[in-house]
CSV table of C-alpha atoms and ligand atoms in Angstrom, one decimal:
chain,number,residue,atom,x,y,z
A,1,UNK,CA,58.7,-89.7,-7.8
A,2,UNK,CA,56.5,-90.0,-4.8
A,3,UNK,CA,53.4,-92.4,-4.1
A,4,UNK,CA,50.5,-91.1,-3.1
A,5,UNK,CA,47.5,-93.2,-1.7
A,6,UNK,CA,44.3,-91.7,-1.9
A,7,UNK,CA,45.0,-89.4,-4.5
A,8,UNK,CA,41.6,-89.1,-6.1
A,9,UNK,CA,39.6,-88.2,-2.7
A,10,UNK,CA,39.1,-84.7,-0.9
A,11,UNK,CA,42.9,-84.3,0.5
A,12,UNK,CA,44.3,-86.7,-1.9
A,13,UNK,CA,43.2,-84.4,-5.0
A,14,UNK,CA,44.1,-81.2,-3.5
A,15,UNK,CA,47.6,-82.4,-2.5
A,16,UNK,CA,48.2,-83.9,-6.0
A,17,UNK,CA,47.1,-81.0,-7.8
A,18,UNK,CA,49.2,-78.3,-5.7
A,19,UNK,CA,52.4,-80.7,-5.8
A,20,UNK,CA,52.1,-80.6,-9.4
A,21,UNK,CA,51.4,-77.2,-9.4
A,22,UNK,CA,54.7,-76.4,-7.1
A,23,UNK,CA,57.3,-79.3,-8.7
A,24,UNK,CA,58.0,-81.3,-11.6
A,25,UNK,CA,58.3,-84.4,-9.7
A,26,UNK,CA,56.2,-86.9,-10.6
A,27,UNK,CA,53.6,-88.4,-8.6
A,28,UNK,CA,52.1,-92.0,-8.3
A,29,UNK,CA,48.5,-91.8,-7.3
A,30,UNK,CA,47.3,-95.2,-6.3
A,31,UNK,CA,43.2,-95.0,-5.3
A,32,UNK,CA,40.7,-97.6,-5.3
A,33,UNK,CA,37.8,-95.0,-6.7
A,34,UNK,CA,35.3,-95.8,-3.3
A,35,UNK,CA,32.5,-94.0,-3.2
A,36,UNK,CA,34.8,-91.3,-2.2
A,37,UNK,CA,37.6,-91.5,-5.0
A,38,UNK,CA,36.8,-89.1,-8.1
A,39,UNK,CA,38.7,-88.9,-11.2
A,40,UNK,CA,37.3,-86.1,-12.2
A,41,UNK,CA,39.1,-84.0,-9.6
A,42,UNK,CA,42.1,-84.7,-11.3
A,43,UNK,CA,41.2,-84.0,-14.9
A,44,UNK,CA,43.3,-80.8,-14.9
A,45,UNK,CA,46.3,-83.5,-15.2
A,46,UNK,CA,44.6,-85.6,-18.4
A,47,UNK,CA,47.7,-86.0,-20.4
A,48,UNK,CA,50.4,-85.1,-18.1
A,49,UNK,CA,53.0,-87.7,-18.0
A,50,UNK,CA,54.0,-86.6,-14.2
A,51,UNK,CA,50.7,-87.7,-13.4
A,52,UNK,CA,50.2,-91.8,-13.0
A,53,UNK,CA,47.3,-93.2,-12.0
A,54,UNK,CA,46.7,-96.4,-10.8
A,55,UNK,CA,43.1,-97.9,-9.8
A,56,UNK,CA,43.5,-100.3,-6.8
A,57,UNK,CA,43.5,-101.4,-3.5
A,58,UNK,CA,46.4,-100.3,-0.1
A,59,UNK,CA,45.7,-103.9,0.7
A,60,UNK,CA,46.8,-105.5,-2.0
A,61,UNK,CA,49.5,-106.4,-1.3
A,62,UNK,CA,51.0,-107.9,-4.8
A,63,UNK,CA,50.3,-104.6,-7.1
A,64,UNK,CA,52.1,-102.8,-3.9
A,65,UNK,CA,55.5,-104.4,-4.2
A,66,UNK,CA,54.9,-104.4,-8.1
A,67,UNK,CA,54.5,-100.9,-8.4
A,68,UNK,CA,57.3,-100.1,-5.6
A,69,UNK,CA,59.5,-101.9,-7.5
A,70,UNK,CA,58.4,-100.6,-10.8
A,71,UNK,CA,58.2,-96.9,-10.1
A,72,UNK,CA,60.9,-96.1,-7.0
A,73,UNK,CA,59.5,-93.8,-5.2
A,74,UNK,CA,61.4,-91.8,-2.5
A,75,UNK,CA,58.3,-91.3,-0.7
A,76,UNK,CA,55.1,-92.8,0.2
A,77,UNK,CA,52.1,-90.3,1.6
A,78,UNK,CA,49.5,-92.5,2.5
A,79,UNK,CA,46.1,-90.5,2.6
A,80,UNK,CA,43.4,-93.3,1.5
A,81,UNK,CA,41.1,-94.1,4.3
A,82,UNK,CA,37.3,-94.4,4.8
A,83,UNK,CA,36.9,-91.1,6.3
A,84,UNK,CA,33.2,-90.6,7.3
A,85,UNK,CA,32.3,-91.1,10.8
A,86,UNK,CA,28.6,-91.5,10.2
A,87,UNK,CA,29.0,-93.9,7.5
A,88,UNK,CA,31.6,-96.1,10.5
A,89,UNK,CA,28.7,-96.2,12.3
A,90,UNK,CA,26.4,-97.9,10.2
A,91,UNK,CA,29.3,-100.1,8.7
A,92,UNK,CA,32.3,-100.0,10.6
A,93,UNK,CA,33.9,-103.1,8.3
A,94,UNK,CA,35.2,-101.0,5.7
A,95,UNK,CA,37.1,-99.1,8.0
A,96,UNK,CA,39.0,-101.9,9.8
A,97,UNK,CA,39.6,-103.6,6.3
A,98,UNK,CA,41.2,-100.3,4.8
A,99,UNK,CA,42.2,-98.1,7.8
A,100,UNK,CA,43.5,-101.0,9.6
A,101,UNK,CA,44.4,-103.8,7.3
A,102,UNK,CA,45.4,-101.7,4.3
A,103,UNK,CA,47.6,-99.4,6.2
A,104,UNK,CA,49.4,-102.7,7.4
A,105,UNK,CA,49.9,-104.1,4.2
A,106,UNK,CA,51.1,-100.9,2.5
A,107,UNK,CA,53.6,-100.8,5.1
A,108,UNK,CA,54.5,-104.4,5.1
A,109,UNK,CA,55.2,-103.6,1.4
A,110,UNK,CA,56.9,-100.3,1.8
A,111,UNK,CA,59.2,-101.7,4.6
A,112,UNK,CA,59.9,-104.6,2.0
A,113,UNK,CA,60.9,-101.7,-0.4
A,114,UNK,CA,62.7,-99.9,1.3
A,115,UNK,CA,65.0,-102.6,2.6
A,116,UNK,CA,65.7,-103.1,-0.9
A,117,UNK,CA,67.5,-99.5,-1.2
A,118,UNK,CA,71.0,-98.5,-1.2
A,119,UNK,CA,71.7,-96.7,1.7
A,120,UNK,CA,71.6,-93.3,0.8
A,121,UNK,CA,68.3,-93.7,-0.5
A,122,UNK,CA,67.2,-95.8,2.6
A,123,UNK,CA,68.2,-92.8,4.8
A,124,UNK,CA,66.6,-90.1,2.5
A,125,UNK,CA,63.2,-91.8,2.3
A,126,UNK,CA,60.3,-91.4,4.3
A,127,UNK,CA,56.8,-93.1,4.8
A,128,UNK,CA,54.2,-90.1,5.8
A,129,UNK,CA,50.6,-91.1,7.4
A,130,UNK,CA,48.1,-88.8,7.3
A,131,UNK,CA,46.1,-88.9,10.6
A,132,UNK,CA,42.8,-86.8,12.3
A,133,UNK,CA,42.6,-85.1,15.7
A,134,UNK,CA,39.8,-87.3,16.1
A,135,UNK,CA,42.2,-90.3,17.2
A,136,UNK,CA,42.2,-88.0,20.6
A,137,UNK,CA,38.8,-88.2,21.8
A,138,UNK,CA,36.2,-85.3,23.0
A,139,UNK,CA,37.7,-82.3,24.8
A,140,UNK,CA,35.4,-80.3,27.8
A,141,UNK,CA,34.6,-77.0,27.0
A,142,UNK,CA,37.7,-75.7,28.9
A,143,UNK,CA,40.3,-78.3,28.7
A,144,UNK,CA,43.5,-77.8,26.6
A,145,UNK,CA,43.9,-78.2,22.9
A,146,UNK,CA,44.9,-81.7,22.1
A,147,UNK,CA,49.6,-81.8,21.7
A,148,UNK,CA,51.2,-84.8,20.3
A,149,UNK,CA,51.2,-85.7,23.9
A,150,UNK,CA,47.6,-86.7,24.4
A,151,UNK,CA,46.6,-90.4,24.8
A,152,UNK,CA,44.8,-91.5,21.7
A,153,UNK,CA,41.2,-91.6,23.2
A,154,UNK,CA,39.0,-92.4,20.0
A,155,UNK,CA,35.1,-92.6,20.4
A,156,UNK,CA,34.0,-93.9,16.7
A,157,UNK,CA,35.0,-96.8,14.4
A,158,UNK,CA,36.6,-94.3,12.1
A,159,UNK,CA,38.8,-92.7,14.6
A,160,UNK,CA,39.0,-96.2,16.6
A,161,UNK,CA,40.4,-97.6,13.3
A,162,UNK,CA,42.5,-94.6,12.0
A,163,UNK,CA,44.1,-94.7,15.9
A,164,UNK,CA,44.9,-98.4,15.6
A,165,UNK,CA,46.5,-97.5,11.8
A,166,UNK,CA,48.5,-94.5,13.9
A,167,UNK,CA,49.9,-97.2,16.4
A,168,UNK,CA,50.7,-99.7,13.3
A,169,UNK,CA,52.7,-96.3,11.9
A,170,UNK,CA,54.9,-96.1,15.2
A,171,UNK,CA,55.8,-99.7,15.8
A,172,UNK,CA,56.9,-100.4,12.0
A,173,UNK,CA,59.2,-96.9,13.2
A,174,UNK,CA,59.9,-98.7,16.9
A,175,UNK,CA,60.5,-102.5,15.3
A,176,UNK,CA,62.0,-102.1,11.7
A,177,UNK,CA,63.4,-98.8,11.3
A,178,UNK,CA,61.0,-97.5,8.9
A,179,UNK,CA,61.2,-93.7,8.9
A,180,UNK,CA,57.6,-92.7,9.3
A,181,UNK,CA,56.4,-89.7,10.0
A,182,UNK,CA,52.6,-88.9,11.0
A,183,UNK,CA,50.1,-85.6,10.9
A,184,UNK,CA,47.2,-85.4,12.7
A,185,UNK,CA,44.8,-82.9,11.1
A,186,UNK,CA,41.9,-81.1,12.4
A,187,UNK,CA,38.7,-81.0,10.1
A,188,UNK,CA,39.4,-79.7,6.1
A,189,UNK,CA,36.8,-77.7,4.3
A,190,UNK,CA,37.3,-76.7,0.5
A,191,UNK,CA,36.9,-77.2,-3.0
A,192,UNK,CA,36.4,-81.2,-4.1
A,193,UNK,CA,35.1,-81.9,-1.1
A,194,UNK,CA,32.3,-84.6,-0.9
A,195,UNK,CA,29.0,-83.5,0.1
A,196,UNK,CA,28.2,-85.8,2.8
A,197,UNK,CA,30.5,-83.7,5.0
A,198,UNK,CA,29.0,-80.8,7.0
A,199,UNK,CA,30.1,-77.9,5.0
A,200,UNK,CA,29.8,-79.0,1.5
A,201,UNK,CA,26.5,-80.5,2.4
A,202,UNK,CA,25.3,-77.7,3.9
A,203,UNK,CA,26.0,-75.8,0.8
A,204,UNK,CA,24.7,-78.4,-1.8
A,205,UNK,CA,21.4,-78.8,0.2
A,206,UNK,CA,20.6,-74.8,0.8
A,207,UNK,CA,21.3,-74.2,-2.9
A,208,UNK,CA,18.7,-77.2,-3.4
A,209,UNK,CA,16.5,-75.8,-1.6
A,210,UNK,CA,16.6,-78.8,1.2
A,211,UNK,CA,16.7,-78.6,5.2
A,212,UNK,CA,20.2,-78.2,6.5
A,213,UNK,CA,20.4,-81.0,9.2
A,214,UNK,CA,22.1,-79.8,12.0
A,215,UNK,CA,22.8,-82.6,14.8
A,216,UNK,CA,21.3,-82.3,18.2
A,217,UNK,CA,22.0,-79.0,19.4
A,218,UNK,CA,24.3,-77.6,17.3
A,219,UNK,CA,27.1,-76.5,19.6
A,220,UNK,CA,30.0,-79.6,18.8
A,221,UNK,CA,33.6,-77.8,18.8
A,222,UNK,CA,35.2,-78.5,15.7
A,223,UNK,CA,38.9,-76.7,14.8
A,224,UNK,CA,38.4,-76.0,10.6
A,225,UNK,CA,41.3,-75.7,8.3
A,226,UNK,CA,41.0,-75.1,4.6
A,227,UNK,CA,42.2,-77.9,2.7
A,228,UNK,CA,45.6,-75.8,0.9
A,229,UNK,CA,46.8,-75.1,3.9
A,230,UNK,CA,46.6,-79.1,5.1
A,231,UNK,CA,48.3,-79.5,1.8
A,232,UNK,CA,50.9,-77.2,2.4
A,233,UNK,CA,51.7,-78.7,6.2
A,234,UNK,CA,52.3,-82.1,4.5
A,235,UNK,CA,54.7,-80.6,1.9
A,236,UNK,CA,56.4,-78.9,4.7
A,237,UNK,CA,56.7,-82.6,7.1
A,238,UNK,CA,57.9,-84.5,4.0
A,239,UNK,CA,60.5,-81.7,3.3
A,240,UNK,CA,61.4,-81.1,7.3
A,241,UNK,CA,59.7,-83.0,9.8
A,242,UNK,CA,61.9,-85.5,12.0
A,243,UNK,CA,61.6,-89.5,11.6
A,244,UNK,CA,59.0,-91.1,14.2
A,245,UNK,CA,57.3,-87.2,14.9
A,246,UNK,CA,53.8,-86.5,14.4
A,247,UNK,CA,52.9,-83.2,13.8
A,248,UNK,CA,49.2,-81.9,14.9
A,249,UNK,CA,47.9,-79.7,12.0
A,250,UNK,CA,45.0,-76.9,13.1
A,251,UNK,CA,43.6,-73.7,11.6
A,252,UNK,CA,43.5,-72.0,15.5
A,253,UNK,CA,39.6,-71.4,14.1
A,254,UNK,CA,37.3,-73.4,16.8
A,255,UNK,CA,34.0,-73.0,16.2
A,256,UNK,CA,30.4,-74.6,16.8
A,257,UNK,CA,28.7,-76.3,14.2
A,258,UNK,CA,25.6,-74.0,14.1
A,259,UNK,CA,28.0,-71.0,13.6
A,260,UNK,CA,29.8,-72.7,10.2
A,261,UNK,CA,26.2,-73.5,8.9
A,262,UNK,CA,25.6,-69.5,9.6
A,263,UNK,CA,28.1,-68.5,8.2
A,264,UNK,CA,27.5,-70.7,5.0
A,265,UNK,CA,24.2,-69.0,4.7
A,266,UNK,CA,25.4,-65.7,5.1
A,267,UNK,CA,27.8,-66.2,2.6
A,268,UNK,CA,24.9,-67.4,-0.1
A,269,UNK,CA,22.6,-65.2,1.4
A,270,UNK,CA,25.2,-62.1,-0.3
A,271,UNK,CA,26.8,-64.5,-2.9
A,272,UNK,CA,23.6,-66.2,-4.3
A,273,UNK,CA,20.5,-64.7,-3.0
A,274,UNK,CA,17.2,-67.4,-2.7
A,275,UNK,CA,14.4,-66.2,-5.1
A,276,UNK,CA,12.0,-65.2,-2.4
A,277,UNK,CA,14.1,-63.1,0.0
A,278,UNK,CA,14.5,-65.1,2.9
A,279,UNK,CA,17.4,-66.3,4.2
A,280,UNK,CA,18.5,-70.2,3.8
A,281,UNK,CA,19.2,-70.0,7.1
A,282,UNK,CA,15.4,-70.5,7.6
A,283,UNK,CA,15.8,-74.0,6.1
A,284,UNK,CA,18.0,-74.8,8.9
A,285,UNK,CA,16.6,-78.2,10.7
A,286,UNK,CA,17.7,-79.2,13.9
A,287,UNK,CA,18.0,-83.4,13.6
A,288,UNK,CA,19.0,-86.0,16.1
A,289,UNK,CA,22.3,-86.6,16.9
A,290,UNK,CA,24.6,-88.6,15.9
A,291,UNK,CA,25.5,-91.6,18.9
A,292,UNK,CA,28.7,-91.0,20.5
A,293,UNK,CA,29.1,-87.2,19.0
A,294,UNK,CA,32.1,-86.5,20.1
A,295,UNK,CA,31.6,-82.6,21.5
A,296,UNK,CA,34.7,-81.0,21.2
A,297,UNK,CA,37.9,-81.4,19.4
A,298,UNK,CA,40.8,-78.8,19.1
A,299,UNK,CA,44.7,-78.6,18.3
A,300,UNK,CA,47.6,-77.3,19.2
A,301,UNK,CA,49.5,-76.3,16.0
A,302,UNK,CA,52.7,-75.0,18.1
A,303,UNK,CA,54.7,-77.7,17.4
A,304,UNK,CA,54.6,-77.4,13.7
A,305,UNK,CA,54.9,-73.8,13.7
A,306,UNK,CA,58.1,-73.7,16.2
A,307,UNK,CA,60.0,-76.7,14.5
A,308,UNK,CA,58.9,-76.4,11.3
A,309,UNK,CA,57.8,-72.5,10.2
A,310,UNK,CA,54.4,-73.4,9.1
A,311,UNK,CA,51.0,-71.5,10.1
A,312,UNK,CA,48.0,-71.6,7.7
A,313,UNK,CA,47.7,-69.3,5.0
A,314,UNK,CA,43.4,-69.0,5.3
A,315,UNK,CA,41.9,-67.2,7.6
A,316,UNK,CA,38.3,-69.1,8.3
A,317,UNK,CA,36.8,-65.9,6.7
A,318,UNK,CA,38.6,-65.9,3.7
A,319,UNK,CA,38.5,-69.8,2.9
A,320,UNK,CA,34.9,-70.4,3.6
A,321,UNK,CA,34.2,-67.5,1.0
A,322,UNK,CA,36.5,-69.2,-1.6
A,323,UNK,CA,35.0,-72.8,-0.5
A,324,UNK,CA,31.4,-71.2,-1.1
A,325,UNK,CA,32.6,-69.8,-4.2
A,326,UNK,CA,33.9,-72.8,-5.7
A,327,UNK,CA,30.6,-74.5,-4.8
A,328,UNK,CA,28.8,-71.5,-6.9
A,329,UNK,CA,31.4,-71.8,-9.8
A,330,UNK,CA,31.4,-75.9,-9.8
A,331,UNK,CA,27.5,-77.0,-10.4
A,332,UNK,CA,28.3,-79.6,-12.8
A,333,UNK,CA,30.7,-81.9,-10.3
A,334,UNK,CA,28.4,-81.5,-7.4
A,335,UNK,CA,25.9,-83.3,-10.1
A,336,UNK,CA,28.2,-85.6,-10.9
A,337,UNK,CA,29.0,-86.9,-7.7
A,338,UNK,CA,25.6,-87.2,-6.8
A,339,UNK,CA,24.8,-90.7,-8.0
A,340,UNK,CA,22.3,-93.1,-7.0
A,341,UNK,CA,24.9,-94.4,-4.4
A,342,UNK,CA,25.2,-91.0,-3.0
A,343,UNK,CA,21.2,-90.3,-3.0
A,344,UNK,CA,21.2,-93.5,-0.9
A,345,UNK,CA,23.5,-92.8,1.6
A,346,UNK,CA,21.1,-89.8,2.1
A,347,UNK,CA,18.4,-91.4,2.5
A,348,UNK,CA,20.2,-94.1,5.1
A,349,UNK,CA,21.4,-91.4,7.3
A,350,UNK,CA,18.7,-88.7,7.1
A,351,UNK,CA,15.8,-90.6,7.3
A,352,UNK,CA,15.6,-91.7,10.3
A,353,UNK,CA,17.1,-88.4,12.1
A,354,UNK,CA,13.9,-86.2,11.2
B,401,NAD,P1,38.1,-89.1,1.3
B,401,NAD,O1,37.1,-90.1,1.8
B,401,NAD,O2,37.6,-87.9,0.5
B,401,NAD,O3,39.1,-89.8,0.3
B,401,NAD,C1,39.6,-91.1,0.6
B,401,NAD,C2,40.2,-91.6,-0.7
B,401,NAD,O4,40.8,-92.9,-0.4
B,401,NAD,C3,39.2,-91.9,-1.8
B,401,NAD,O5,39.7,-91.4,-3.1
B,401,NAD,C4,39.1,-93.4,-1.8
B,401,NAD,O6,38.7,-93.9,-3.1
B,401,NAD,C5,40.5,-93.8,-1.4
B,401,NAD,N1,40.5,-95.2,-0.8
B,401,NAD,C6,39.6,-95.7,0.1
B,401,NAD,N2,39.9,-96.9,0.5
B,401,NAD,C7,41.0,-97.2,-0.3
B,401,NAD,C8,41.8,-98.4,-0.4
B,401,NAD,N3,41.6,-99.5,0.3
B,401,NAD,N4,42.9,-98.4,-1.2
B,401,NAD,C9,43.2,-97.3,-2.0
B,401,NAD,N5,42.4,-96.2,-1.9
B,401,NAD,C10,41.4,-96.1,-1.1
B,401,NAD,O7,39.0,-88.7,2.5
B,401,NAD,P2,39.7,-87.3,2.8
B,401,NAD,O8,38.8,-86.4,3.5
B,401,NAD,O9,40.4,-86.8,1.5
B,401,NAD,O10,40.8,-87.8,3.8
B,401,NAD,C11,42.1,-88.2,3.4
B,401,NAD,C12,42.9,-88.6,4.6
B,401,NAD,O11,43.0,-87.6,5.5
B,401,NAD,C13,42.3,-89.8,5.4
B,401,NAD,O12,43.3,-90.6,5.8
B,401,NAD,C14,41.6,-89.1,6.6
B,401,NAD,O13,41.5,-89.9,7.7
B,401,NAD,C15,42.6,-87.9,6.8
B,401,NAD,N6,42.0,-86.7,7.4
B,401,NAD,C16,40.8,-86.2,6.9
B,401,NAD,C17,40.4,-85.0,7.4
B,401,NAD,C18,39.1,-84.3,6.9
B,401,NAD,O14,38.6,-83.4,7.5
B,401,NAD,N7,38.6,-84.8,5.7
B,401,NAD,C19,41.0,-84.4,8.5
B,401,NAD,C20,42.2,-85.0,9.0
B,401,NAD,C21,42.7,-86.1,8.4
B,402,TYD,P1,31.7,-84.1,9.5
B,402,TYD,O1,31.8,-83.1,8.4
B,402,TYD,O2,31.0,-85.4,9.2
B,402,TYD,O3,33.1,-84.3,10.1
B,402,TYD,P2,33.6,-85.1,11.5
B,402,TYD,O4,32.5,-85.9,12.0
B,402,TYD,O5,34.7,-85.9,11.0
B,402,TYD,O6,34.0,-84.0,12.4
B,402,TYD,O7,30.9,-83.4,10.7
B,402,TYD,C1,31.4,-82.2,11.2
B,402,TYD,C2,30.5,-81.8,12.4
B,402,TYD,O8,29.2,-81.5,11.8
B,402,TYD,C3,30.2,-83.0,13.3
B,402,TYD,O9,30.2,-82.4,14.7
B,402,TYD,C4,28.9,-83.5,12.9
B,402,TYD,C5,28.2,-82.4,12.4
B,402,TYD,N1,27.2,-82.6,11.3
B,402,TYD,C6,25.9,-82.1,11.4
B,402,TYD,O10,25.5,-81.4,12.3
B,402,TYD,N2,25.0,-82.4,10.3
B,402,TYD,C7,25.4,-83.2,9.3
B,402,TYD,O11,24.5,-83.4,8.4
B,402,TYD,C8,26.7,-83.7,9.2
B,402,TYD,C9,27.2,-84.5,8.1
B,402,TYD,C10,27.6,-83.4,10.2
């Protein structure tokens, strides 16, 4: 089997579900349910026995070598992390404690584990991190996209503390041997995702008939890539990629903020017309930014592609319509997951931007 960290969040859930979908070996899904971890997004697997879940933490580090040594896995993908820049800002603790800590325990326990192998198995295993592009800093309007060659440049706890967990990643490679293997991923959009990121939020709030808070002006470069295809890039490093690597994952799709929320109204404007006529893109509200916005970010996805075959399946066109879609088809999680806890993040990060 393989271990998965962070199994019930955005990635995490997607990956699960499509490796199940794809193989019959079984996957270990160890999540600590933040904020950010939702069972329901794995309720497709309620009574599959390839399917184990266990609630707890990467940094605990005595149900880590339990469950190593209980369960065997050949492989450990490690996608739990805080994820949310804004929320680094106003609390950067969590994100050194998991992103930084955690990663460091689970590979103090993983490098325990995998000591213990035989050799054939100690050869055949590997240790994937899942990383951002963000670790790389802001680009200039003109500059290259980022290749595994750039300096690590990060601007924000969260891609300060998922940098330092990147570093941790290459000397347990450099210093013990471990056979690591890192991505670094441009921004995902798709189904499950949380709706305190831009493009689910986006959706959520125009379909709730709410401003759609766009930060300072509007023109930050993000590179977009829907979430399969990440998946699929992950499958194809664990099957292919080469030990102490890292692969830079991208959708070749850079575009400016204010063009994804146009889009996303567009797209309901045709899909799910407001009442009165207008477009939602009249509730679109121009907020202050957020400190440190980092302006542009985009990759280089040759690598992957020459060494390793893979290119994304999605255009942007054709997974922001399935991404609105699901949004349209999935009312009843996007209620769910709005709890009190989410209603106050809201408020914590909106209020004062208007
Ligand atoms: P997410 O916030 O949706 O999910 C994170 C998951 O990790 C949640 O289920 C949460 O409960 C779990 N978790 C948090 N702390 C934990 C801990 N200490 N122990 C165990 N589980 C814990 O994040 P995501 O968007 O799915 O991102 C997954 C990974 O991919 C992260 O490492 C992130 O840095 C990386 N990444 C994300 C993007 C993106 O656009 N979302 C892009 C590139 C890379
Ligand atoms: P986000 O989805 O938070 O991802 P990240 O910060 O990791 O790139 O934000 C994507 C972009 O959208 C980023 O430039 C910030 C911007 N943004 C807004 O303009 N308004 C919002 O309400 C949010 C959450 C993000």
């Amino acid at each position: 089997m393989i271990l998965v960290t962070g199994g019930a969040g955005f990635i995490g859930s997607n990956f699960v579900l499509d490796w199940l979908a794809r193989t019959d070996e079984a996957v270990l899904n160890l999540d600590k349910l933040t904020y950010a971890g939702n069972l329901e997004n794995l309720a497709s697997l309620q009574g599959d026995a390839r399917h184990v879940f266990v609630q707890g933490d990467i940094g605990d580090s005595t149900l880590l070598d339990s469950l190593l040594t209980q369960h065997r896995p050949r492989a450990v993908l490690n996608f739990a992390a805080e994820s949310h820049v804004d929320r680094s800002i106003h609390g950067p603790e969590d994100f050194i404690q998991t992103n930084v800590v955690g990663t460091m325990r689970l590979l103090q326990s993983v490098r325990a584990y995998w000591q213990s192998l035989d050799e054939k198995q100690r050869t055949a295993f590997r240790f994937l991190h899942v990383s951002t592009d963000e670790v790389y800093g802001s680009l200039s309007p003109t500059a290259p996209a980022f290749t595994e060659n750039n300096k690590l440049e990060p601007n924000s706890p969260y891609s300060a503390s998922k940098a330092a967990s990147d570093h941790l990643v290459r000397a347990w490679l450099h210093t013990y041997g471990l056979p690591v293997l890192t991505t670094n991923c441009s921004n995902n959009y798709g189904p499950l995702h949380f709706p305190e990121k831009l493009i689910p939020l986006i959706i959520v709030n125009a379909l709730a008939g709410k401003p759609l808070p766009v930060y300072g002006d509007g023109l930050q470069i993000r590179d977009w890539l829907y979430v399969k295809d990440h998946c699929s890039a992950i499958r194809r490093v664990l099957e292919a990629g080469r030990v102490g690597e890292i692969y830079n994952v991208g959708g070749w799709n850079e575009k400016p903020n204010i063009d994804i929320v146009n889009t996303v109204c567009t797209l309901l404007d045709e899909l799910r017309p407001r009442g009165d006529g207008a477009s939602y893109k009249t509730q679109i509200s121009y907020v202050q930014d957020r400190p440190g916005h980092d302006r542009r970010y985009a990759i280089d996805a040759s690598k992957i592609e020459r060494e390793l075959g893979w290119r994304p399946a999605e255009t942007f066109e054709s997974g922001i319509r399935k991404t609105v879609q699901w949004y349209l088809e999935n009312q009843a999680w996007v209620t769910h997951v709005q709890s009190g806890a989410y209603r106050d993040w809201v408020q914590t990060n909106y209020a004062r931007r208007s």
